[in-house]
Short mmCIF file of N, CA and C in Angstrom, two decimals:
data_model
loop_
_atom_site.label_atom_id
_atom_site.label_comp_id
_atom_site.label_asym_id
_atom_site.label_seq_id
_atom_site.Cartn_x
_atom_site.Cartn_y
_atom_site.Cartn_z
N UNK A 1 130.63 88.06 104.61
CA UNK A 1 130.13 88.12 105.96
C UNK A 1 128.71 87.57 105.98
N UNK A 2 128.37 86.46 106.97
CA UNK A 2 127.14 86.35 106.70
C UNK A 2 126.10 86.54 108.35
N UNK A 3 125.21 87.38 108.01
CA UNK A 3 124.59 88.39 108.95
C UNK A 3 123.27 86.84 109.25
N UNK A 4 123.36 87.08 110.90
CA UNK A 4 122.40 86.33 111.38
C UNK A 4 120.90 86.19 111.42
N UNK A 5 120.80 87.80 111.16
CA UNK A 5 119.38 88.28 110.39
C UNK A 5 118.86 89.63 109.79
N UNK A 6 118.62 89.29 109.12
CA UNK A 6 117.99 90.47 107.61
C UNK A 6 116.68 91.53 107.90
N UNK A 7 117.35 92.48 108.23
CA UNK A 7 115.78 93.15 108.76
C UNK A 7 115.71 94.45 107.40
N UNK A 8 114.62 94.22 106.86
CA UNK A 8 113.92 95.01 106.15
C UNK A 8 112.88 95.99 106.47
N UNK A 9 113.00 96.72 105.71
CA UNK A 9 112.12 97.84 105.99
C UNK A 9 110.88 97.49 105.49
N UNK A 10 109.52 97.67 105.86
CA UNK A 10 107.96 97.41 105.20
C UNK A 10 107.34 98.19 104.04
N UNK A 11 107.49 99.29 104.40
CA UNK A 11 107.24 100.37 103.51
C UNK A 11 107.96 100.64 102.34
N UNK A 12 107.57 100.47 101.10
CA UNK A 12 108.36 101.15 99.90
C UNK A 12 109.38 100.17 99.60
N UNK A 13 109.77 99.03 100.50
CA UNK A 13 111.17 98.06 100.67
C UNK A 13 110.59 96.85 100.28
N UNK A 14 109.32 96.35 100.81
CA UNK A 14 108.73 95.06 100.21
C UNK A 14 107.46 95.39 99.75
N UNK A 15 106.77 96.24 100.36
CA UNK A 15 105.49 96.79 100.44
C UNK A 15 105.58 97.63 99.77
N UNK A 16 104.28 97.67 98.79
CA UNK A 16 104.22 98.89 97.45
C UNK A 16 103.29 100.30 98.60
N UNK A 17 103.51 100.72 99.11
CA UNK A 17 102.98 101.44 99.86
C UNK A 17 101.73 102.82 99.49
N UNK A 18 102.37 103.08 98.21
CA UNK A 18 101.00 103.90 97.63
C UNK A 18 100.21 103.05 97.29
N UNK A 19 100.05 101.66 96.94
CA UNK A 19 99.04 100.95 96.59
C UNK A 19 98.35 100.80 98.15
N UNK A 20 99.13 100.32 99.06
CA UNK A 20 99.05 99.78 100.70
C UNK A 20 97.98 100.89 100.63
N UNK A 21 98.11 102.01 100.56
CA UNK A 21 97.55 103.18 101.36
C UNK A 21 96.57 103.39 100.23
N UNK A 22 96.08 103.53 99.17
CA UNK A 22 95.10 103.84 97.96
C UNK A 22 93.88 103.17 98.35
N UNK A 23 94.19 101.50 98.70
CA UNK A 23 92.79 100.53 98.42
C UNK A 23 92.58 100.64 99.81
N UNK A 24 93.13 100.41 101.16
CA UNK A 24 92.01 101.22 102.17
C UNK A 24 91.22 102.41 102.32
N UNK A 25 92.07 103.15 101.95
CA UNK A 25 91.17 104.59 102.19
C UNK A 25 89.98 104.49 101.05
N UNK A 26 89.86 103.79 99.90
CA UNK A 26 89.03 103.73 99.29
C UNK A 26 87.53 102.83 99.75
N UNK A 27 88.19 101.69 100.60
CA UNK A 27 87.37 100.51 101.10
C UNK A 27 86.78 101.08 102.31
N UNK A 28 87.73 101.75 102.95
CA UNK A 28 87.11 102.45 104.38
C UNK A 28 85.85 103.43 103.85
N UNK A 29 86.47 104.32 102.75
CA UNK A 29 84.97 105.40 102.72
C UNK A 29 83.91 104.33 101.99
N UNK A 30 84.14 103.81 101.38
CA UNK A 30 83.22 102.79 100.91
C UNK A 30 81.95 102.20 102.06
N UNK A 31 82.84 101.90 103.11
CA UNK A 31 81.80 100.90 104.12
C UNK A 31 81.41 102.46 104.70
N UNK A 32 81.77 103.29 104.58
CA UNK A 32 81.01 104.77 105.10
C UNK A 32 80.21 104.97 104.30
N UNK A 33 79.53 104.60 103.05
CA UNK A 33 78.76 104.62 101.83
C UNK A 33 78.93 106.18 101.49
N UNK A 34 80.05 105.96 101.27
CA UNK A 34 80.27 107.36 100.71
C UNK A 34 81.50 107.02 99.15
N UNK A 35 81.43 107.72 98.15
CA UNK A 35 81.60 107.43 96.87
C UNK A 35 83.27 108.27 97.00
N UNK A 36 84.31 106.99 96.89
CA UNK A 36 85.72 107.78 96.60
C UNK A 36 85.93 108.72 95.13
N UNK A 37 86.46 109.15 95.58
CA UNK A 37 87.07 110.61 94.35
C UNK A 37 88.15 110.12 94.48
N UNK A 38 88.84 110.27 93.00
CA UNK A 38 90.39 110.29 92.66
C UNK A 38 91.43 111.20 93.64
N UNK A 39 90.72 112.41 93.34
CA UNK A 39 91.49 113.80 94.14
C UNK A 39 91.54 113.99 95.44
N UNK A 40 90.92 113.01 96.17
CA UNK A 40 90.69 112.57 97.65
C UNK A 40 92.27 112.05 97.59
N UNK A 41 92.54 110.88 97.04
CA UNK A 41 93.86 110.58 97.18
C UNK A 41 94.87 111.01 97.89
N UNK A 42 95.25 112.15 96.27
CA UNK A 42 96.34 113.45 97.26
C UNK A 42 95.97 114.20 97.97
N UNK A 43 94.75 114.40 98.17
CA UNK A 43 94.51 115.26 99.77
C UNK A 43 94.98 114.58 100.82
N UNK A 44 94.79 113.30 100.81
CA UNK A 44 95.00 112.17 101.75
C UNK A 44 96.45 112.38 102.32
N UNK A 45 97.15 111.94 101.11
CA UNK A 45 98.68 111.88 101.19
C UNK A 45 98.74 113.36 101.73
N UNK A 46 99.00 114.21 101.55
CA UNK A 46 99.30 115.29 101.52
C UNK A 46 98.97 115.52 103.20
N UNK A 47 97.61 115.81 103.40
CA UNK A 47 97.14 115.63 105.37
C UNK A 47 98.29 114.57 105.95
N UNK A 48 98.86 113.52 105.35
CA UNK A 48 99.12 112.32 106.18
C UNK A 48 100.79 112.60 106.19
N UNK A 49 101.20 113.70 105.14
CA UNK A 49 102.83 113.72 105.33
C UNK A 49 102.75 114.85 106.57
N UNK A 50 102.18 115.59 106.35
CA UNK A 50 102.20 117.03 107.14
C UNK A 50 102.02 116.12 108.80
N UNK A 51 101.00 115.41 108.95
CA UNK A 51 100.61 114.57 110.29
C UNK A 51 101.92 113.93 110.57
N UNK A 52 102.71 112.64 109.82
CA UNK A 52 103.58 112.18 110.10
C UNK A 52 104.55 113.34 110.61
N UNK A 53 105.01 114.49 109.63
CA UNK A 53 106.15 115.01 110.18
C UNK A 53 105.72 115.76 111.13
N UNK A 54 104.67 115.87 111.96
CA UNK A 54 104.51 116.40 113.20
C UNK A 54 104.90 115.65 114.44
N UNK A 55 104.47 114.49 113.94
CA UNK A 55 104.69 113.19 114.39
C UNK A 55 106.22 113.20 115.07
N UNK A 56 107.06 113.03 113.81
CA UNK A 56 108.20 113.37 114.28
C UNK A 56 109.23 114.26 114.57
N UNK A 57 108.21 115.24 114.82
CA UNK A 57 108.59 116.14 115.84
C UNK A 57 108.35 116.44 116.85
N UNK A 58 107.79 115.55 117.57
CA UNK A 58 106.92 115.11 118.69
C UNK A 58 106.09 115.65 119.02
N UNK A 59 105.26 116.52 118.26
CA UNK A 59 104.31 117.31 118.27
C UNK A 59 102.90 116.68 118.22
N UNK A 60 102.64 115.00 117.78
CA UNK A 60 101.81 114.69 118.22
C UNK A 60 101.98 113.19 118.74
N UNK A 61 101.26 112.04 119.09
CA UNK A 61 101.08 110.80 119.61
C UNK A 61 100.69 110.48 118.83
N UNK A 62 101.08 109.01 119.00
CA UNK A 62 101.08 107.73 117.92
C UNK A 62 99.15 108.23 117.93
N UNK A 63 98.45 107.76 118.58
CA UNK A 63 96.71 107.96 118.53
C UNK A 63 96.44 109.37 118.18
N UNK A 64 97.15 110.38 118.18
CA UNK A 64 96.76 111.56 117.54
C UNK A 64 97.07 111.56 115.67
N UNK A 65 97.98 110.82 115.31
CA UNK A 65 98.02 111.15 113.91
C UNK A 65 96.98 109.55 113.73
N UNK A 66 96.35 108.89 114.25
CA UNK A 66 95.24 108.07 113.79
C UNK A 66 94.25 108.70 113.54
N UNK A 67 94.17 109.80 114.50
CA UNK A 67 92.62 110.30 114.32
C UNK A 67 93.22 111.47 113.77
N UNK A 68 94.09 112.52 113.63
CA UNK A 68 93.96 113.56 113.19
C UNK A 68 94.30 113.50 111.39
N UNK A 69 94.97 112.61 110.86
CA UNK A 69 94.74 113.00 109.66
C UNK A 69 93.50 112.51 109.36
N UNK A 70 92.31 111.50 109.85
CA UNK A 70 91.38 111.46 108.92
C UNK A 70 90.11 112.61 109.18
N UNK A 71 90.29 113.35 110.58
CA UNK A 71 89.58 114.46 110.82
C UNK A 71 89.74 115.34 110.08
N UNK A 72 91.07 116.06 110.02
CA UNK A 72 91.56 116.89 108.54
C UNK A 72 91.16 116.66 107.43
N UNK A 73 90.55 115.31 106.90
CA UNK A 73 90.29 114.68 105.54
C UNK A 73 88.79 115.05 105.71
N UNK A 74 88.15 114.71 106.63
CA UNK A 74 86.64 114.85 106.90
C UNK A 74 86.33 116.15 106.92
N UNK A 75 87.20 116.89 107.18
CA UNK A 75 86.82 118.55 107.80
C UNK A 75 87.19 119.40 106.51
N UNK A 76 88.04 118.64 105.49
CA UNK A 76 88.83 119.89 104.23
C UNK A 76 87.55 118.96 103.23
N UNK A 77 87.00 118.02 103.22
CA UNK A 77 85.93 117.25 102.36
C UNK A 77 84.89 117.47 102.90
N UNK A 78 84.48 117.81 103.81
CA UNK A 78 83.08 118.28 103.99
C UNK A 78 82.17 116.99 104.21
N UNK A 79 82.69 115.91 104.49
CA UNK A 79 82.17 114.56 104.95
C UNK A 79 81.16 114.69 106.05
N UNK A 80 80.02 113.93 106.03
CA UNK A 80 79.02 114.01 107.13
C UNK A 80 79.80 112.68 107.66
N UNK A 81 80.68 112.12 108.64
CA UNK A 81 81.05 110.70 108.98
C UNK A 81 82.30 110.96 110.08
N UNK A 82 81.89 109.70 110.95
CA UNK A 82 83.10 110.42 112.22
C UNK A 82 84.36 109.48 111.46
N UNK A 83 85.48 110.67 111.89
CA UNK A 83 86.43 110.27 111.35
C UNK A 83 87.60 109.47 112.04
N UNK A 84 87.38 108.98 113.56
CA UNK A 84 87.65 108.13 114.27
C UNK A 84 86.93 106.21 113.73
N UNK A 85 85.73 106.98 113.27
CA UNK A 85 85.54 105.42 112.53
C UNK A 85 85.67 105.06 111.51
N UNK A 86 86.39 106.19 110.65
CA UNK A 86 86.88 106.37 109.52
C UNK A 86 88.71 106.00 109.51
N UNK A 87 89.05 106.18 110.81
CA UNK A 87 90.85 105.75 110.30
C UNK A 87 90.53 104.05 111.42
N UNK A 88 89.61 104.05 112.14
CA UNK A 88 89.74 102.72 112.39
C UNK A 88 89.73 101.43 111.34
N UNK A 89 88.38 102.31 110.13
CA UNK A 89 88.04 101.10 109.07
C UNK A 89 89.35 101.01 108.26
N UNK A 90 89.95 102.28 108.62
CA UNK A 90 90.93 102.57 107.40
C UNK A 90 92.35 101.52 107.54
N UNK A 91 92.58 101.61 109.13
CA UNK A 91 93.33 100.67 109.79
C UNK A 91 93.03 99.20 109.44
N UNK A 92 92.24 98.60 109.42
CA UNK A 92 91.12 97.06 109.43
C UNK A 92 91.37 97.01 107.96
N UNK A 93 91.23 97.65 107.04
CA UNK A 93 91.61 97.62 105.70
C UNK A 93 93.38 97.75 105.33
N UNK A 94 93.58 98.69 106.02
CA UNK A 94 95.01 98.40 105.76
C UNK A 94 95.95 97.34 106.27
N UNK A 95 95.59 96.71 107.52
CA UNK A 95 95.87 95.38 107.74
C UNK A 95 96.10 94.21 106.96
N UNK A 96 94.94 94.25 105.98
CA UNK A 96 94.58 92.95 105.02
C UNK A 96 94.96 93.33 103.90
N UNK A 97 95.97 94.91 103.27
CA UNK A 97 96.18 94.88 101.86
C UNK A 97 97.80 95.50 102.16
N UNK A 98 98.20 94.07 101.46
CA UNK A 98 99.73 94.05 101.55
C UNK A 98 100.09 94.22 99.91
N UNK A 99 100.39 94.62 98.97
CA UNK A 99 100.61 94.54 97.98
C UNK A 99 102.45 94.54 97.43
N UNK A 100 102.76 93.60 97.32
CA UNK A 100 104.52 93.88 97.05
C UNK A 100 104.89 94.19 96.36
N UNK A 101 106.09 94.90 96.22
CA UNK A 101 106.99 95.57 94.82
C UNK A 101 107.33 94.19 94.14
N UNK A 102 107.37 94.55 92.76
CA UNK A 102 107.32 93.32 92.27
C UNK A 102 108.73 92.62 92.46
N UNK A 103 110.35 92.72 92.42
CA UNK A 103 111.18 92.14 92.71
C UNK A 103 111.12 91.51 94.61
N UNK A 104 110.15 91.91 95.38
CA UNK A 104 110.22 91.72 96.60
C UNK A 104 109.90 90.33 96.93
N UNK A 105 108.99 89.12 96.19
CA UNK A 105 109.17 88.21 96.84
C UNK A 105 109.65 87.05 95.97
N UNK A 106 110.08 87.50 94.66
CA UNK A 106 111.62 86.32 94.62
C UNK A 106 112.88 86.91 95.51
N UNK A 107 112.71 87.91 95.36
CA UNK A 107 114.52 88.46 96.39
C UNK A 107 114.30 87.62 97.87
N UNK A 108 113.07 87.42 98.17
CA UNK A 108 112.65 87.10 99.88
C UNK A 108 112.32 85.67 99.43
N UNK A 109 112.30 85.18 98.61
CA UNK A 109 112.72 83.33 98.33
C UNK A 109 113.77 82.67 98.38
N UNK A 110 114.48 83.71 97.63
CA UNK A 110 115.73 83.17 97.35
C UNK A 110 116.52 82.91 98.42
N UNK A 111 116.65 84.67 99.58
CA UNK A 111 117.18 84.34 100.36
C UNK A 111 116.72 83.50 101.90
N UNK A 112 115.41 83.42 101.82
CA UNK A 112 114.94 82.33 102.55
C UNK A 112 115.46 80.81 101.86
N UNK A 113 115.62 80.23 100.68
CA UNK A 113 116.00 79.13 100.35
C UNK A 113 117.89 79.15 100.58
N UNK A 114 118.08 80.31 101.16
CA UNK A 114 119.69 80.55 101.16
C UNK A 114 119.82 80.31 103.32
N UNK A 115 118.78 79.96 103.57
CA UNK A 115 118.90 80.18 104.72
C UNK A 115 118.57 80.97 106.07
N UNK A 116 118.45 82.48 105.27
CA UNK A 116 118.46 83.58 106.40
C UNK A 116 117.00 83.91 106.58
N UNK A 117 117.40 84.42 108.19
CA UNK A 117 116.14 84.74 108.80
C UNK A 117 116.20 86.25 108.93
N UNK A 118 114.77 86.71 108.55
CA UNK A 118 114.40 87.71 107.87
C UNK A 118 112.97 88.63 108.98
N UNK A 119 113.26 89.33 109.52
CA UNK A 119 112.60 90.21 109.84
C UNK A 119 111.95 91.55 108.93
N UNK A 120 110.72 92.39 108.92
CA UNK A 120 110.31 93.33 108.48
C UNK A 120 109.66 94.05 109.63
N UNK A 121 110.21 95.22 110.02
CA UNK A 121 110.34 96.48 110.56
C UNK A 121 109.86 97.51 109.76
N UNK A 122 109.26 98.57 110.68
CA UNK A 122 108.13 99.48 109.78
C UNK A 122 108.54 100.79 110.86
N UNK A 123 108.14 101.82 110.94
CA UNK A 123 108.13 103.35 111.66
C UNK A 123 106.66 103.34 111.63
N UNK A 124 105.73 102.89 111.14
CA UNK A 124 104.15 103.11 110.88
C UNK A 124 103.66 102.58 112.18
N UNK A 125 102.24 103.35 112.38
CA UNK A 125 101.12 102.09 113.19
C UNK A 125 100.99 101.28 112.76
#
């Protein structure tokens, strides 16, 4: 059967996504001149699953889990820095760091040299 177009998922599917998510939050507190910690990390993750699955439970808006997990991050870290300009930088950084799983872009050559047109679809902001 050959399908008219290939839609992939972004996250975890082409996109290494703990990397995606590691080097902004690091670059964002950075331009906050503030010095990343390792253990910031999983606090991160950890605020950002609890946010998402509120998320989808409609318990909050797409602009509430922007600003509320990095307020939670600012408020459990004790950060002097607003944290609205903290998930914006975080956003602006995550824009520009795409990092791929490594089988993801011969698999997405091949079948581009095979013809098919290929969409990537995400659930994320």
């Amino acid at each position: 059967m050959n399908y008219p177009f290939l839609f992939f998922d972004a996250d975890n599917t082409i996109f290494d996504f703990a990397k995606a998510e590691a080097m902004p939050l690091k670059r964002a507190l950075f331009r906050q001149k503030i010095e990343f910690q390792t253990a910031w990390l999983d606090l991160y993750r950890e605020i950002n699953v609890a946010v998402w699955r509120a998320y989808e439970a409609g318990e909050l808006k797409t602009e509430q889990v922007k600003r509320k997990r990095f307020s939670d991050l600012v408020e459990q870290l004790e950060l002097a820095i607003d944290p609205e300009q903290l998930s914006q930088e975080y956003l602006d950084e995550l824009s520009r760091c795409a990092p791929l799983l490594d089988p993801a872009e011969s698999v997405l050559d091949q079948l581009h040299q095979r013809g098919h047109h290929m969409l990537i679809i995400t659930n994320g902001i």
